[in-house]
Coordinates of C-alpha atoms in Angstrom, one line a residue:
M23 CA 123.9 104.0 111.5
Y24 CA 123.4 105.8 108.2
V25 CA 120.2 107.8 108.6
Y26 CA 121.5 111.2 107.8
P27 CA 121.3 112.4 104.1
G28 CA 125.0 111.9 103.3
G29 CA 125.0 108.6 105.0
V30 CA 122.1 107.2 103.0
T31 CA 124.1 107.3 99.8
T32 CA 127.3 106.2 101.6
H33 CA 125.5 103.1 102.8
A34 CA 124.3 102.3 99.3
I35 CA 127.8 102.8 97.9
M36 CA 129.4 100.7 100.6
T37 CA 126.9 97.9 99.8
M38 CA 127.9 98.1 96.1
V39 CA 131.6 97.5 96.9
D40 CA 131.0 94.8 99.5
G41 CA 132.5 91.6 98.2
K42 CA 130.2 89.4 100.3
K43 CA 127.2 90.4 98.2
G44 CA 128.1 88.5 95.0
S45 CA 127.0 89.8 91.6
L46 CA 126.3 93.4 90.7
T47 CA 122.6 92.5 90.3
N48 CA 122.6 91.2 93.9
R49 CA 124.5 94.2 95.2
A50 CA 122.2 96.6 93.5
Q51 CA 119.1 94.9 95.0
C52 CA 120.8 95.0 98.4
A53 CA 121.7 98.7 98.0
K54 CA 118.1 99.4 97.0
E55 CA 116.7 97.7 100.1
H56 CA 119.2 99.4 102.4
L57 CA 118.3 102.8 100.8
K58 CA 114.6 102.3 101.4
N59 CA 115.3 101.2 105.1
D60 CA 117.6 104.2 105.7
V61 CA 115.2 106.8 104.2
K62 CA 112.2 105.3 106.0
T63 CA 114.0 105.3 109.4
G64 CA 115.3 108.8 108.8
I65 CA 111.8 110.1 108.3
Q66 CA 110.4 108.2 111.3
L67 CA 113.1 109.8 113.5
A68 CA 113.1 113.3 112.0
V69 CA 109.3 114.0 112.4
P70 CA 109.1 113.5 116.2
T71 CA 112.5 115.2 116.7
A72 CA 111.4 118.2 114.8
G73 CA 108.1 118.3 116.7
L74 CA 109.8 118.2 120.1
I75 CA 112.4 120.8 119.1
G76 CA 109.7 123.0 117.7
A77 CA 107.6 122.7 120.8
G78 CA 110.5 123.5 123.0
Y79 CA 111.5 126.5 120.9
I80 CA 107.9 127.9 120.9
K81 CA 107.6 127.4 124.6
S82 CA 111.0 129.0 125.5
K83 CA 111.1 131.9 122.9
M84 CA 107.5 133.0 122.6
P85 CA 105.7 132.4 125.9
T86 CA 102.7 134.5 125.0
S87 CA 101.9 133.0 121.7
K88 CA 98.8 130.9 121.1
A89 CA 101.0 127.9 120.1
A90 CA 102.9 128.1 123.4
T91 CA 99.6 128.3 125.3
L92 CA 98.2 125.2 123.5
I93 CA 101.4 123.3 124.1
T94 CA 101.3 124.2 127.8
K95 CA 97.7 123.1 128.0
G96 CA 98.5 119.8 126.3
F97 CA 101.4 119.2 128.7
K98 CA 99.2 120.1 131.7
A99 CA 96.4 117.7 130.5
I100 CA 99.0 114.9 130.1
G101 CA 100.4 115.7 133.6
E102 CA 97.0 115.6 135.1
L103 CA 96.4 112.2 133.5
F104 CA 99.7 111.0 135.0
G105 CA 98.5 112.4 138.4
K106 CA 95.2 110.4 138.2
V107 CA 97.1 107.2 137.3
A108 CA 99.7 107.8 140.0
K109 CA 97.0 108.4 142.6
K110 CA 96.1 104.7 142.4
I111 CA 99.7 103.7 142.9
S112 CA 101.2 106.4 145.2
P113 CA 99.2 109.3 146.6
K114 CA 102.4 111.1 147.5
T115 CA 103.7 111.0 144.0
A116 CA 100.3 112.0 142.6
E117 CA 100.3 115.1 144.9
K118 CA 103.7 116.1 143.6
I119 CA 102.6 115.7 140.0
M120 CA 99.5 117.7 140.6
K121 CA 101.5 120.7 141.9
N122 CA 103.1 121.1 138.5
P123 CA 101.3 119.0 135.9
A124 CA 102.7 120.8 132.9
K125 CA 106.3 119.9 133.9
Y126 CA 105.5 116.2 134.4
G127 CA 103.4 116.2 131.2
A128 CA 106.4 117.5 129.2
A129 CA 108.6 115.0 130.9
G130 CA 106.2 112.2 129.9
V131 CA 106.0 113.4 126.3
I132 CA 109.8 113.5 126.1
A133 CA 110.1 110.0 127.6
A134 CA 107.5 108.6 125.2
A135 CA 109.4 110.2 122.3
G136 CA 112.6 108.7 123.5
L137 CA 111.1 105.2 123.7
Y138 CA 109.5 105.6 120.3
M139 CA 112.9 106.5 118.8
L140 CA 114.6 103.6 120.5
D141 CA 112.0 101.3 119.1
K142 CA 112.6 102.7 115.6
L143 CA 116.4 102.4 115.9
F144 CA 116.2 98.8 117.1
N145 CA 113.8 97.9 114.2
Y146 CA 116.2 99.7 111.8
A147 CA 119.2 97.6 113.0
N148 CA 117.2 94.4 112.9
K149 CA 116.0 95.0 109.3
Q150 CA 119.5 96.1 108.3
G151 CA 120.9 92.7 109.5
R152 CA 118.1 90.8 107.8
I153 CA 118.7 92.6 104.5
D154 CA 122.5 91.9 104.7
Q155 CA 121.9 88.2 105.5
K156 CA 119.4 87.7 102.7
Y157 CA 121.7 89.0 100.1
E158 CA 124.8 87.3 101.5
D159 CA 122.9 84.0 101.3
A160 CA 121.9 84.8 97.8
A161 CA 125.6 85.5 96.9
K162 CA 126.6 82.1 98.4
I163 CA 123.9 80.4 96.2
E164 CA 125.2 82.3 93.2
S165 CA 128.8 81.2 93.8
S166 CA 127.8 77.6 94.3
T167 CA 125.5 77.3 91.3
K168 CA 127.3 79.9 89.0
N169 CA 123.9 81.5 88.2
V170 CA 122.5 84.8 89.2
V171 CA 119.7 84.5 91.8
L172 CA 117.0 87.1 91.3
M173 CA 114.9 88.0 94.3

């Protein structure tokens, strides 16, 4: 995966030298699509990662700050929500959650962020494959008709 800054340009360069992509016009279009996909995914992954790291840093390094208090309140509210939902499923589990709602709220936020990131990575890989296939098909059409196909 090429979603780090150096990798974005590396991916575009590798697309430009890929012999399966046909003409330079086709390669440039493919590189442009890959560049957009790489940057978009990089941003989608960087924002929640920075938020989680920042929240963890604030909570661990400055326990008396207003931001840490707000984060703890947010985690506690999420944990209490989990407790209410769990009460309908398993009263024992709900009781355990309600003893320390902030801990379970933080775990829920981390789990949700992980699932979000997995979704974005799968979408990235899917789009990357579709882009490659589109321009490889265009290269095959170019080679059979001896004309440049503009998309």
